[in-house]
Short mmCIF file of C-alpha atoms in Angstrom, two decimals:
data_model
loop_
_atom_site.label_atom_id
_atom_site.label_comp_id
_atom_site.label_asym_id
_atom_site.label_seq_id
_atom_site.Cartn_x
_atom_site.Cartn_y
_atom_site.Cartn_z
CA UNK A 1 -88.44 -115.82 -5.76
CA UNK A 2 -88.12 -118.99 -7.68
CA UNK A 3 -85.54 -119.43 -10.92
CA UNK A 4 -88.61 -120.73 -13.24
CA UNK A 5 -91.31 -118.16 -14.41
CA UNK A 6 -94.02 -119.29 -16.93
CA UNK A 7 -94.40 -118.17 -20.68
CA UNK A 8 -96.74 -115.35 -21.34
CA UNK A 9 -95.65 -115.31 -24.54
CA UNK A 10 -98.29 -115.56 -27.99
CA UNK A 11 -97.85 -118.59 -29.86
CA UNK A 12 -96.62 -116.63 -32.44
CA UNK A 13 -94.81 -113.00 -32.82
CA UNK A 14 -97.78 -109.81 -32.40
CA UNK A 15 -97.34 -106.29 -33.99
CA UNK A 16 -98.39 -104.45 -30.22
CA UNK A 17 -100.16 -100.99 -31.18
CA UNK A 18 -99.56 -98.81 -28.62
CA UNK A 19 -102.57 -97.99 -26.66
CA UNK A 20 -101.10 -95.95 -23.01
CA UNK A 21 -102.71 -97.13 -19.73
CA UNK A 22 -100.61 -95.26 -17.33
CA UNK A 23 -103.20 -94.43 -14.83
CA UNK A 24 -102.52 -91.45 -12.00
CA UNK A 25 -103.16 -91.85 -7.91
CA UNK A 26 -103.91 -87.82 -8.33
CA UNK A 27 -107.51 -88.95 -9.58
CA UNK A 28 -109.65 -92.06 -9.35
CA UNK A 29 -111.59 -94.38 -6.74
CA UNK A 30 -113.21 -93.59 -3.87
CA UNK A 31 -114.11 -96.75 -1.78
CA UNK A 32 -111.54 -99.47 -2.77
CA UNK A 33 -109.99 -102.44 -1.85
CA UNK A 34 -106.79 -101.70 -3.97
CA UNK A 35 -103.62 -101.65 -2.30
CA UNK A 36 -99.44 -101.71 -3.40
CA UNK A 37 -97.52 -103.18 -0.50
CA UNK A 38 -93.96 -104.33 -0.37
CA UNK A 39 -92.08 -107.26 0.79
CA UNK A 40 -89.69 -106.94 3.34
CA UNK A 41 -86.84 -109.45 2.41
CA UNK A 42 -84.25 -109.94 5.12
CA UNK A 43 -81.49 -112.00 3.34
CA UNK A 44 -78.58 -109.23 4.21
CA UNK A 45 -76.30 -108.32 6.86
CA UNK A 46 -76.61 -104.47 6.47
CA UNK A 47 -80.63 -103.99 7.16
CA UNK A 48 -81.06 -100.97 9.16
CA UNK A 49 -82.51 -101.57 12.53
CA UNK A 50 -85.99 -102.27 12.21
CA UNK A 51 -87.74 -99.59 13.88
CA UNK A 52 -86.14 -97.42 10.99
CA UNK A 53 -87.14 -99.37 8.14
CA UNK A 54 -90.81 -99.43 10.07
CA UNK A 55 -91.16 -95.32 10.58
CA UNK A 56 -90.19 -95.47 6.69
CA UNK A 57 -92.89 -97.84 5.82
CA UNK A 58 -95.32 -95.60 7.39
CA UNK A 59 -94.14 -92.60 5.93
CA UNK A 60 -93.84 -94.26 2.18
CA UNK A 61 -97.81 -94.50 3.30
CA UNK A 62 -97.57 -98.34 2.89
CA UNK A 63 -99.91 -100.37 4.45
CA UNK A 64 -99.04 -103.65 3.79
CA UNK A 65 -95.82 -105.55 4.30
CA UNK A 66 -95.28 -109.26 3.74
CA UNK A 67 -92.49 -110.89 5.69
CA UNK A 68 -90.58 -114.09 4.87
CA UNK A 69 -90.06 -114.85 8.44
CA UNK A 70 -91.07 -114.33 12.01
CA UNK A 71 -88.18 -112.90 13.76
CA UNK A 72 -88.56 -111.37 16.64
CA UNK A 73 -87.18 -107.70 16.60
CA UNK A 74 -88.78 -107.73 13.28
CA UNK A 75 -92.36 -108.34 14.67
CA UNK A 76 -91.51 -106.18 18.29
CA UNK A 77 -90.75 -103.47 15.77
CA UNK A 78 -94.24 -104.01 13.35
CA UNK A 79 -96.59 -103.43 16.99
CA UNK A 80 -98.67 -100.52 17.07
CA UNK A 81 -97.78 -99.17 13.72
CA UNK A 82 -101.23 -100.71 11.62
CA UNK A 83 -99.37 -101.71 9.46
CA UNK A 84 -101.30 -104.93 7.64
CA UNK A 85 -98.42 -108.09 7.87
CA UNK A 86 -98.44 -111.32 6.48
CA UNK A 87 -95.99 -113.18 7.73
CA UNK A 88 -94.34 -116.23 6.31
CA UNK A 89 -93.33 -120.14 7.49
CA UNK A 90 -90.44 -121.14 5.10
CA UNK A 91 -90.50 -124.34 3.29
CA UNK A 92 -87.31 -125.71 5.29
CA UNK A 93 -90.03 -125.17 8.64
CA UNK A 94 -93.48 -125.54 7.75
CA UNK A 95 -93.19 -129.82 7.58
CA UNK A 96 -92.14 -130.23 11.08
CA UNK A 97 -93.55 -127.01 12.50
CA UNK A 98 -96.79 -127.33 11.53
CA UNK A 99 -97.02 -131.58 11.51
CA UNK A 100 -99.69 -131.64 13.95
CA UNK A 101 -102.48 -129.19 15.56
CA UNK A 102 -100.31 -129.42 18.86
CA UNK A 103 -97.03 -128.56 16.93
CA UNK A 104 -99.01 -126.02 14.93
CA UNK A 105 -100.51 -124.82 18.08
CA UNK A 106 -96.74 -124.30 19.86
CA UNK A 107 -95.70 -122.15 16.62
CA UNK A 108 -98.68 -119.54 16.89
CA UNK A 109 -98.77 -119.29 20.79
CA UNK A 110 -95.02 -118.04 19.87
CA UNK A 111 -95.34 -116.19 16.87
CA UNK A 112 -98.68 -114.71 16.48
CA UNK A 113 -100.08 -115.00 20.07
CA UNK A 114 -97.15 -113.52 21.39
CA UNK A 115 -96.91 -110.82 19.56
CA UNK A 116 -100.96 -109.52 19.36
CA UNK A 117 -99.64 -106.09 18.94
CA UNK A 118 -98.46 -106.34 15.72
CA UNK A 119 -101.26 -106.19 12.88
CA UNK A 120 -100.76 -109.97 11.58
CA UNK A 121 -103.70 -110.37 9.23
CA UNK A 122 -102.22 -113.44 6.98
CA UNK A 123 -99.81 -116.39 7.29
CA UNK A 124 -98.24 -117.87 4.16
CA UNK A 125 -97.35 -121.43 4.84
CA UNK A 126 -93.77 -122.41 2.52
CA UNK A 127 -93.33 -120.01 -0.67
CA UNK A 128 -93.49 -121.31 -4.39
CA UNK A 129 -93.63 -124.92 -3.04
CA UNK A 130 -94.92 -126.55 -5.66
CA UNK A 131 -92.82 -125.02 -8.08
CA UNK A 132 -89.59 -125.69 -6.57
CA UNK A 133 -89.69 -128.28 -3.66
CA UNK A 134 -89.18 -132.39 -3.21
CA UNK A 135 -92.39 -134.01 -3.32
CA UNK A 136 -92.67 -134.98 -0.03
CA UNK A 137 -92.91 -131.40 0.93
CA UNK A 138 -95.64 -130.38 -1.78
CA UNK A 139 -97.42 -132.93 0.03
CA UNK A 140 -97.17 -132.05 3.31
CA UNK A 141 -98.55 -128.34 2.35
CA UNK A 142 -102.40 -128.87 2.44
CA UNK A 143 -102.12 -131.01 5.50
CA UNK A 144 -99.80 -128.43 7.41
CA UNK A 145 -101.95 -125.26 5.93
CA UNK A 146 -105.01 -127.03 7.65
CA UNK A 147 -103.81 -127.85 11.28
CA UNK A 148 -102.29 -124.13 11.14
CA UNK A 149 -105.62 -123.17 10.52
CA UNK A 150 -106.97 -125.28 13.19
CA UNK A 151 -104.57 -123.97 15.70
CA UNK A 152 -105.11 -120.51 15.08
CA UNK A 153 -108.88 -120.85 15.69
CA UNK A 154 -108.35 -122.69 18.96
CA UNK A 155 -105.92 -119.51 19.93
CA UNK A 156 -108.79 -117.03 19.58
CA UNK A 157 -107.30 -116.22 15.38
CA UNK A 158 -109.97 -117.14 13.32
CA UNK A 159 -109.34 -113.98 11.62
CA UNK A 160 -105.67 -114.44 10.91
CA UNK A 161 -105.96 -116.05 6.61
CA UNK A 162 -103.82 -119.32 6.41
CA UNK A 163 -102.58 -119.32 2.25
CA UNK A 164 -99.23 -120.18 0.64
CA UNK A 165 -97.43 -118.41 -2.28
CA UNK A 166 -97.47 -120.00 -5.77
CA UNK A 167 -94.75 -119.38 -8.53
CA UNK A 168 -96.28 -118.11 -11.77
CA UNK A 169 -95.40 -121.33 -13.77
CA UNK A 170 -97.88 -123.18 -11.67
CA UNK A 171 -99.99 -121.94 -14.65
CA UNK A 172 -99.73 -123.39 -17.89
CA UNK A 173 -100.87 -122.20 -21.65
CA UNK A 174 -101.20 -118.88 -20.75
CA UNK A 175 -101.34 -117.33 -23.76
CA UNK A 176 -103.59 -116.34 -24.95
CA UNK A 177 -104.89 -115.86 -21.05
CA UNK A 178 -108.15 -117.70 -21.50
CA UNK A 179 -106.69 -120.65 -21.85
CA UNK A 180 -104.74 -120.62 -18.26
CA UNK A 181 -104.93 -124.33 -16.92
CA UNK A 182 -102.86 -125.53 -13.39
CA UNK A 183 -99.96 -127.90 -14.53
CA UNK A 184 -100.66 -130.01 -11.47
CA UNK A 185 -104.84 -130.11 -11.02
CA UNK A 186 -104.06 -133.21 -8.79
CA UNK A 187 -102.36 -131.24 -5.43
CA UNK A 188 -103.82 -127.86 -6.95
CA UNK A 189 -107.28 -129.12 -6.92
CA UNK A 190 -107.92 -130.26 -3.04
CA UNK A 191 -105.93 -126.71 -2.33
CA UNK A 192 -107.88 -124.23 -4.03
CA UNK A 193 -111.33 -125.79 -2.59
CA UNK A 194 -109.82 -125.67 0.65
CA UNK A 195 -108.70 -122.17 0.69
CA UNK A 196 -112.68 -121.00 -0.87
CA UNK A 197 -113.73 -123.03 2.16
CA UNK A 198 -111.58 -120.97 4.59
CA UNK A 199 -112.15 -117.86 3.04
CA UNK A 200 -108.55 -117.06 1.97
CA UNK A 201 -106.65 -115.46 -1.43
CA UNK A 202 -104.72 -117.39 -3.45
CA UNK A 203 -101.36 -115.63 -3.72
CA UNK A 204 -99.17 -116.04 -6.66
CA UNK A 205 -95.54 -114.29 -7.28
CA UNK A 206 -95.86 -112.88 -10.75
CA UNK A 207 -92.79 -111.58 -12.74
CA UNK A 208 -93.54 -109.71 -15.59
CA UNK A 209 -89.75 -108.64 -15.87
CA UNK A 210 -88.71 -112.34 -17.12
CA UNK A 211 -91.56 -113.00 -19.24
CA UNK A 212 -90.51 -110.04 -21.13
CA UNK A 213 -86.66 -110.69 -20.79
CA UNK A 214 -87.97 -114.79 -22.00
CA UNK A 215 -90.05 -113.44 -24.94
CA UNK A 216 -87.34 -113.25 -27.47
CA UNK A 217 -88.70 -109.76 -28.83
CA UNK A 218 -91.79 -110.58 -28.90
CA UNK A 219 -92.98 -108.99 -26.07
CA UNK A 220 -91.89 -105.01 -25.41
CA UNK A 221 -90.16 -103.06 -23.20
CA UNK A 222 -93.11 -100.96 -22.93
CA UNK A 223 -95.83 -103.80 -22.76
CA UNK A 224 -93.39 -105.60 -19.98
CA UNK A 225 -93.06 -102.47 -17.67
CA UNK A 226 -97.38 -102.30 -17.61
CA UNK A 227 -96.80 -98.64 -19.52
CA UNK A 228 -98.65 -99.14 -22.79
CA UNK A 229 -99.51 -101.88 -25.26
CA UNK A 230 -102.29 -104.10 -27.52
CA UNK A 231 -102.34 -107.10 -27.13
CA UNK A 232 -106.12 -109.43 -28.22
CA UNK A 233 -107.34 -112.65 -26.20
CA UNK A 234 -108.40 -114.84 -29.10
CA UNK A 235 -110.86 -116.61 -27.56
CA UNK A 236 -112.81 -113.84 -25.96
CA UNK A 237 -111.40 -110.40 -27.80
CA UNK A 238 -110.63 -108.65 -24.44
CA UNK A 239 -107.69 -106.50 -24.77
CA UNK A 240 -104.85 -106.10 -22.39
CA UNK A 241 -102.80 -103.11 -21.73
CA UNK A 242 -99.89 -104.28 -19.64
CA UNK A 243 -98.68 -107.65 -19.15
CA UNK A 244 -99.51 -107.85 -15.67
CA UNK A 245 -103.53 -107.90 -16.13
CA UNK A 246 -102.68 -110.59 -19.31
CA UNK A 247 -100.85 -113.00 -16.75
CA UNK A 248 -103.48 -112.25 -13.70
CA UNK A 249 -106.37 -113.43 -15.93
CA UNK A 250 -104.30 -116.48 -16.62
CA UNK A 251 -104.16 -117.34 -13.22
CA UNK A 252 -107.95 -115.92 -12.89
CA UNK A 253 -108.94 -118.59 -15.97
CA UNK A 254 -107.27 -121.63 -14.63
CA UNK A 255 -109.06 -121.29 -10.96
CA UNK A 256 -112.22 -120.86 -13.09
CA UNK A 257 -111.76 -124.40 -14.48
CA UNK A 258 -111.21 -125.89 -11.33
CA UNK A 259 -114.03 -124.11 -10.63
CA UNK A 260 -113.18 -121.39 -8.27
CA UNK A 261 -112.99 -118.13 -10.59
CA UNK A 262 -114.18 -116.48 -7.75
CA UNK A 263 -111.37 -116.88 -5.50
CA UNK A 264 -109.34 -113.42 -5.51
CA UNK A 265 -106.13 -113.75 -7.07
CA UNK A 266 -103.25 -111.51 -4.39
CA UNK A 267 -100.04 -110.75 -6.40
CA UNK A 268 -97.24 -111.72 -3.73
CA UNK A 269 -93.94 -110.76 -5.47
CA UNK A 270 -93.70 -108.43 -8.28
CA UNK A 271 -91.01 -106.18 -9.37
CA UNK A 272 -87.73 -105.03 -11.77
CA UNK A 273 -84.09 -105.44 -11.19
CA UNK A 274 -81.60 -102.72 -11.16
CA UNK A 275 -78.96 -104.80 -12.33
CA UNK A 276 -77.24 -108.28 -13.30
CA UNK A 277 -78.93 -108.75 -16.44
CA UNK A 278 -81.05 -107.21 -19.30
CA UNK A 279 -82.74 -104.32 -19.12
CA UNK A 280 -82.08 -103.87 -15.58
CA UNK A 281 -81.61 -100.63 -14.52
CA UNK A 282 -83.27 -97.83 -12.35
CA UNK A 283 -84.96 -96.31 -14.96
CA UNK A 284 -86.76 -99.13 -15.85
CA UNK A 285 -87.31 -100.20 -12.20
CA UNK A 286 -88.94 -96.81 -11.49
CA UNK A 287 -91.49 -97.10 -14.77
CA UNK A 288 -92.49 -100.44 -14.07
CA UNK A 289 -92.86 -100.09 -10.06
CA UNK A 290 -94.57 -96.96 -10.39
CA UNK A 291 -97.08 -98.03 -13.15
CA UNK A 292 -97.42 -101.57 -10.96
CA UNK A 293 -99.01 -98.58 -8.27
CA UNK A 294 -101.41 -96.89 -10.74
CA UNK A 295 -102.84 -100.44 -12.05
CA UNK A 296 -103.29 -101.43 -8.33
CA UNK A 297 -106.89 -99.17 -9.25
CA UNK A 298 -107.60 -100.63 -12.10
CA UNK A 299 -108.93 -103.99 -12.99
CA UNK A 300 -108.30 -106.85 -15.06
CA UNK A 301 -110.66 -107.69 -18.61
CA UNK A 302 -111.59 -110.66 -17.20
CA UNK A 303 -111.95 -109.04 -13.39
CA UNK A 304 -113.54 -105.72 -14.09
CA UNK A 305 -115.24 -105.51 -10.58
CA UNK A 306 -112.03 -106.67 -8.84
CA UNK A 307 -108.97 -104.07 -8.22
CA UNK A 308 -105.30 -105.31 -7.76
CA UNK A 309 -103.35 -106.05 -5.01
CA UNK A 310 -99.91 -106.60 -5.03
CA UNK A 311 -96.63 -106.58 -2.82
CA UNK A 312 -93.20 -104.75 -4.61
CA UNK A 313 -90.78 -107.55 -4.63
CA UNK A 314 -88.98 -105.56 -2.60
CA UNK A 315 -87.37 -103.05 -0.10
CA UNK A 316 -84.03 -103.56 -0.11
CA UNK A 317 -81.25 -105.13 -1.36
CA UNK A 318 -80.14 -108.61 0.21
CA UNK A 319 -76.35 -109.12 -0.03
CA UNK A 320 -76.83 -112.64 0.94
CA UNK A 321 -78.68 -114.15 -2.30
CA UNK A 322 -76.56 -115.20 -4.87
CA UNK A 323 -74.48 -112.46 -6.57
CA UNK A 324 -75.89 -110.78 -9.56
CA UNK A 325 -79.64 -110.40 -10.68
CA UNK A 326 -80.78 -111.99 -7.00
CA UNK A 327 -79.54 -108.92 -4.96
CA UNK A 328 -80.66 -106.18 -6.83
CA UNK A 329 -84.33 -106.16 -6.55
CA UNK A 330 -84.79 -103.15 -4.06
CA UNK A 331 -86.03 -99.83 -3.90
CA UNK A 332 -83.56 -99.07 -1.72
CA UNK A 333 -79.67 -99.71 -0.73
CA UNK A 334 -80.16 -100.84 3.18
CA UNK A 335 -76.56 -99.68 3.85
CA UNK A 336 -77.28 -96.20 3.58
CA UNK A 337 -80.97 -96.46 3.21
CA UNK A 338 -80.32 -94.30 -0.04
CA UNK A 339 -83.46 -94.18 -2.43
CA UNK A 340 -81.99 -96.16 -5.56
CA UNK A 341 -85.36 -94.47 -7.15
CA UNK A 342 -88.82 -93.21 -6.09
CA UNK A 343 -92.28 -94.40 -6.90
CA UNK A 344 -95.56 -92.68 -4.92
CA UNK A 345 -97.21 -94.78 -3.05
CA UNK A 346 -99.89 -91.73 -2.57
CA UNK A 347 -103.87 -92.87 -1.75
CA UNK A 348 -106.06 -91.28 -4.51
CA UNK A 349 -109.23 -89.05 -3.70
CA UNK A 350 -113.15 -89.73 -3.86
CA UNK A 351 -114.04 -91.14 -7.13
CA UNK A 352 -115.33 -88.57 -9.64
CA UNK A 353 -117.28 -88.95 -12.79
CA UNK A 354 -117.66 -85.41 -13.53
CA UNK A 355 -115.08 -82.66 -14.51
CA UNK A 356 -116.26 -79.31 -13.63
CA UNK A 357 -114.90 -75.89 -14.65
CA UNK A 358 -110.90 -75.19 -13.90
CA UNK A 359 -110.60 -78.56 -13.83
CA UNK A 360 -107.38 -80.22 -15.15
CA UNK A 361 -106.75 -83.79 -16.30
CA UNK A 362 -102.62 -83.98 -16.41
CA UNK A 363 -101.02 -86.36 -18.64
CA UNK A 364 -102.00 -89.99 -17.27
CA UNK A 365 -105.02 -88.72 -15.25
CA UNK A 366 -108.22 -90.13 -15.75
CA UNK A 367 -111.79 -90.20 -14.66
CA UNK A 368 -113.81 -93.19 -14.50
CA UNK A 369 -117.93 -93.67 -14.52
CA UNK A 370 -119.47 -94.29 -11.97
CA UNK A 371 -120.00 -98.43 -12.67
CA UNK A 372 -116.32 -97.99 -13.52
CA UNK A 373 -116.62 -99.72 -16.87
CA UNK A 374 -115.61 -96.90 -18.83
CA UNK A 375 -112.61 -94.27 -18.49
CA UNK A 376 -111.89 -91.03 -19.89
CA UNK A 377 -107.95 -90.66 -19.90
CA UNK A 378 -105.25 -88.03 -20.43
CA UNK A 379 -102.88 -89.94 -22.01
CA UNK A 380 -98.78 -89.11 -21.92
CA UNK A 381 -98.21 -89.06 -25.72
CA UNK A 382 -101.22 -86.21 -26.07
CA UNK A 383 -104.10 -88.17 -26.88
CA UNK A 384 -107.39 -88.02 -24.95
CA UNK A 385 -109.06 -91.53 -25.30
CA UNK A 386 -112.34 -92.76 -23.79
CA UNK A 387 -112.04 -96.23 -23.10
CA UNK A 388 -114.39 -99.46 -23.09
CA UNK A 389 -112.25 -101.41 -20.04
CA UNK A 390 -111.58 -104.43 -21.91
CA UNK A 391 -112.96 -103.70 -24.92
CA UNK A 392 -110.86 -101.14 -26.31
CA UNK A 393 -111.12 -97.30 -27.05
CA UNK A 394 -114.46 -95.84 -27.99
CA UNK A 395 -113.39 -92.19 -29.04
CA UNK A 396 -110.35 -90.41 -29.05
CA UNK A 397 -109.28 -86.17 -29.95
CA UNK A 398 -106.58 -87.34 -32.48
CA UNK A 399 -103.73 -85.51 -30.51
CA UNK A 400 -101.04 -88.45 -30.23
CA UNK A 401 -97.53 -86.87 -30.94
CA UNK A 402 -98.69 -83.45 -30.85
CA UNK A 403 -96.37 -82.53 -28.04
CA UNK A 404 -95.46 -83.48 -24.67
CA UNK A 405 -96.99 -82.74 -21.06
CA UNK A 406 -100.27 -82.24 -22.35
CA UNK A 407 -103.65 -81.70 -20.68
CA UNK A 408 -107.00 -81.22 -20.87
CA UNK A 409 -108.85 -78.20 -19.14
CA UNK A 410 -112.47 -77.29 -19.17
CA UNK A 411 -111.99 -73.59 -19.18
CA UNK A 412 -114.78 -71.25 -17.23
CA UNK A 413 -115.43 -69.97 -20.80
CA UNK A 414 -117.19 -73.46 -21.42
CA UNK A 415 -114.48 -74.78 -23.49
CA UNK A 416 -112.76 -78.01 -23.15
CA UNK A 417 -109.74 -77.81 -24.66
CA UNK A 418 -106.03 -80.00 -24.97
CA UNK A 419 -103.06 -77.85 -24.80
CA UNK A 420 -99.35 -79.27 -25.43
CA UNK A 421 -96.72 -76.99 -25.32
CA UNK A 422 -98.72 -73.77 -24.74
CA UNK A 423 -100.66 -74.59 -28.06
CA UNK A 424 -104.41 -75.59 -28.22
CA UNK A 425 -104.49 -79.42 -29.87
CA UNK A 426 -108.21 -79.47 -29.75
CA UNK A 427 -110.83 -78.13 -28.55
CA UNK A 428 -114.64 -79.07 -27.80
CA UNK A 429 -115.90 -75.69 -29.51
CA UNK A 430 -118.69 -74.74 -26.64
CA UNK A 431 -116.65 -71.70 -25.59
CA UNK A 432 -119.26 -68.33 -25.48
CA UNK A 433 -122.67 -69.77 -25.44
CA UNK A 434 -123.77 -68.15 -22.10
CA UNK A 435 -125.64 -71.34 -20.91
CA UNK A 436 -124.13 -71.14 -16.99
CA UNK A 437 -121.19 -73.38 -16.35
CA UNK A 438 -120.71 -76.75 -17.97
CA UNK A 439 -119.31 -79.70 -16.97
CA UNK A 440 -118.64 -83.15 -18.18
CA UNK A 441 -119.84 -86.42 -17.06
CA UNK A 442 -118.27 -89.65 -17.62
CA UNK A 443 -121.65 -91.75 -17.43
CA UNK A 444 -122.24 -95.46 -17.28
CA UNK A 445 -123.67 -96.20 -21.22
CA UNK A 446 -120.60 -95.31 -22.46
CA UNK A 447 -121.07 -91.81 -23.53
CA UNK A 448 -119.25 -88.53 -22.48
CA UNK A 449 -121.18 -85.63 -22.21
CA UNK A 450 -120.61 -82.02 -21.57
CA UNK A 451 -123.79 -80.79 -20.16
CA UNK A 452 -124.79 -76.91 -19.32
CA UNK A 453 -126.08 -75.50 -16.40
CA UNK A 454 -129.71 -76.06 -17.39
CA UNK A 455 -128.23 -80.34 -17.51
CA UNK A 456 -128.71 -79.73 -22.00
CA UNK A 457 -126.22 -81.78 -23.33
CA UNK A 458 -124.58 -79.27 -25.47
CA UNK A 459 -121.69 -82.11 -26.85
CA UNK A 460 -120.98 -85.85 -26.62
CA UNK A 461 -118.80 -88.45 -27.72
CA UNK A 462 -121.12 -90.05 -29.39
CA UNK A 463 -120.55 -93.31 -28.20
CA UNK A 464 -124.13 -94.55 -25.91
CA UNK A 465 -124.10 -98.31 -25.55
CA UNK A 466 -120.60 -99.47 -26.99
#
């Protein structure tokens, strides 16, 4: 994690209106290429013994796990479990590890040849280099990226992605997020068209949590823990949510002008402290981490056909960073291997457009359309908004602040109707018409349609082609 994260911040203070994008994993995608991993830190003297920490990985249901280093119980204990790794070279190794082919070739006979049984699908060479190391070292990266890469195709490992992880401030202007630029085009440049060539992500460790602690107000609590927000791009008037899509697209715009913007953009460190500084806390933690999950399915304004994918910065707790903020970034306490808090890490269903009778959406489930440009969401203050993704809301049943743990039914009677607190908020008024059993469809010009059994649309949002 490096001690210098970029602005987010507007040039100058923004009134946020509240719009809620607090998706649920209860209902959602069906195919996907989403995914919430975690890092595995292992900068403490109390981790439990690895084959622990593994059997809880799998039954968390995470699939991915990025690693710092290559230690040896640590891989033994990975093999056979499926579990996607990438591993990592640290900057103190990579120069003279990975110098030459043959050097390069003696590290993965011993750390990725010998040990095929472990699921090692990525290797980042250094982490946050140029953010935070002497220049001799940020120029050794491309150089030692590219004989890794040549060693692990002589070993039979073509498959194995060779990447390195960037600190967020590698990006400059990035608000508003259009106008992301690299600070250093000159070493970023010859990187980025390397990795397109080689078919790899660029990884970048993204920190909402000191953006908003760096914003002087002017970012909130809400906005910074990816729960609800407004905020407009005023170059393109796309709309963000949650200030993780707002510094993605930053990242997303600045590969565009070195003209890669289709290079996938892998989140490698995200997360919330429990302590050691402002607003840190398990509360807050739990919101942010859990919400970080839900967004994995959605997308970005500027990446609408691209879902997230991102690794919880982290685990556990390392005792052996410096004291305060540094060792209080994990999910759990490794000495007793105590839950500090609980997110769900649960895999959502099929993707559904269509909400048939006895069907529920709870607060902060949604359904999507099919070309998953436009959502129909239960939101958690009451309100039931269709949205334009990126664009904004399209229609809405008025219901914010009603009450609290709200949903929407369509009742066998034909009715769709929001209750909050045992009350009926609103209602579509197609109850009794003894036309068969409706449903609703979410469909893909924009419009929301309850149809009959006969397919007569019988109500409608109203909104076709916005």
């Amino acid at each position: 994690m490096a001690s210098r994260h970029g602005s987010s911040l507007p040039s100058k203070c923004l009134s946020l209106k509240f719009i809620v994008y607090f998706c649920a994993l209860t209902l959602g995608f069906g195919s996907t290429d989403a995914w919430t991993g975690i890092c595995f830190g292992e900068d403490a003297w109390n981790i439990p013994g690895r084959a622990e920490v593994v059997e809880k990985f799998r039954d968390l249901g995470i699939t991915h796990v990025r690693l710092y280093h290559t230690y040896e119980a640590t891989l033994e204990a990975f093999a056979g479990s499926g579990i996607q790794l990438t591993v990592g070279i640290t900057n103190e190794d990579f120069v003279n590890a990975l110098s030459t082919v043959g050097s390069a070739r003696n590290w993965v006979n011993t750390y990725i040849v010998g040990h095929g049984d472990s699921n090692i699908v990525a290797v980042t060479v250094g982490n946050e280099v140029f953010s935070s190391a002497v220049d001799n070292v940020k120029n050794a990266l491309l150089p030692s990226m590219q004989n890794l890469r040549e060693a692990l195709n002589q070993a039979g490992k073509s498959g194995i992605k060779v990447t390195t992880a960037h600190a967020f401030d590698v990006v400059t202007n990035t608000f508003p997020p259009s106008s992301g630029q690299f600070a250093d085009t000159g070493r970023m440049q010859p990187l980025v068209n390397w990795l397109a060539s080689v078919g790899s992500d660029f990884i970048c460790n993204i920190y909402p949590y000191f953006t908003y602690v760096n914003s002087n107000g002017q970012i909130t609590l809400q906005y910074g823990r990816l729960e609800s927000g407004s905020v407009t791009d005023s170059n393109n008037g796309k709309i963000y949510t949650n200030l993780l899509a707002q510094q993605l697209d930053a990242v997303y715009a600045a590969l565009g002008r070195l003209g890669q913007g289709n290079m996938r953009v892998v989140v490698g460190e995200i997360g919330w402290p429990t302590s050691g500084g402002t607003a840190t806390d398990t509360n807050n933690a739990r919101i942010h981490n859990q919400n970080l999950v839900n967004l994995a399915r959605g997308r970005t304004p500027l990446k609408p056909n691209w879902e997230i994918q991102a690794y919880i910065f982290a685990m556990f707790d390392e005792n052996q960073k410096d004291a305060g903020l540094e060792q209080s970034w994990g999910l759990y306490n490794p000495t007793n291997f105590d839950a500090k808090y609980t997110i769900n890490f649960g895999n959502p269903p099929t993707l559904i457009n269509r909400i048939t009778p006895g069907m529920r959406l709870t607060s902060g489930q949604f359904v999507y359309s099919n070309n998953e440009v436009y959502r129909l969401n239960m939101q958690p203050d009451c309100n039931l908004v269709l949205y334009h993704i990126g664009v904004g809301p399209l229609w809405a049943s008025k219901t914010q602040g009603s009450a609290t743990d709200c949903y929407m039914e369509l009742q066998h009677d034909g009715n769709a109707v929001v209750y909050g607190g045992g009350v009926a908020r609103w209602a579509s008024g197609t109850w009794g018409r003894n036309d068969g059993a409706h449903y609703i469809e979410v469909q893909d010009d924009g419009n929301t349609v309850m149809y009959n059994e006969a397919n007569q649309a019988i109500w409608h949002t109203n909104t076709r082609g916005r």
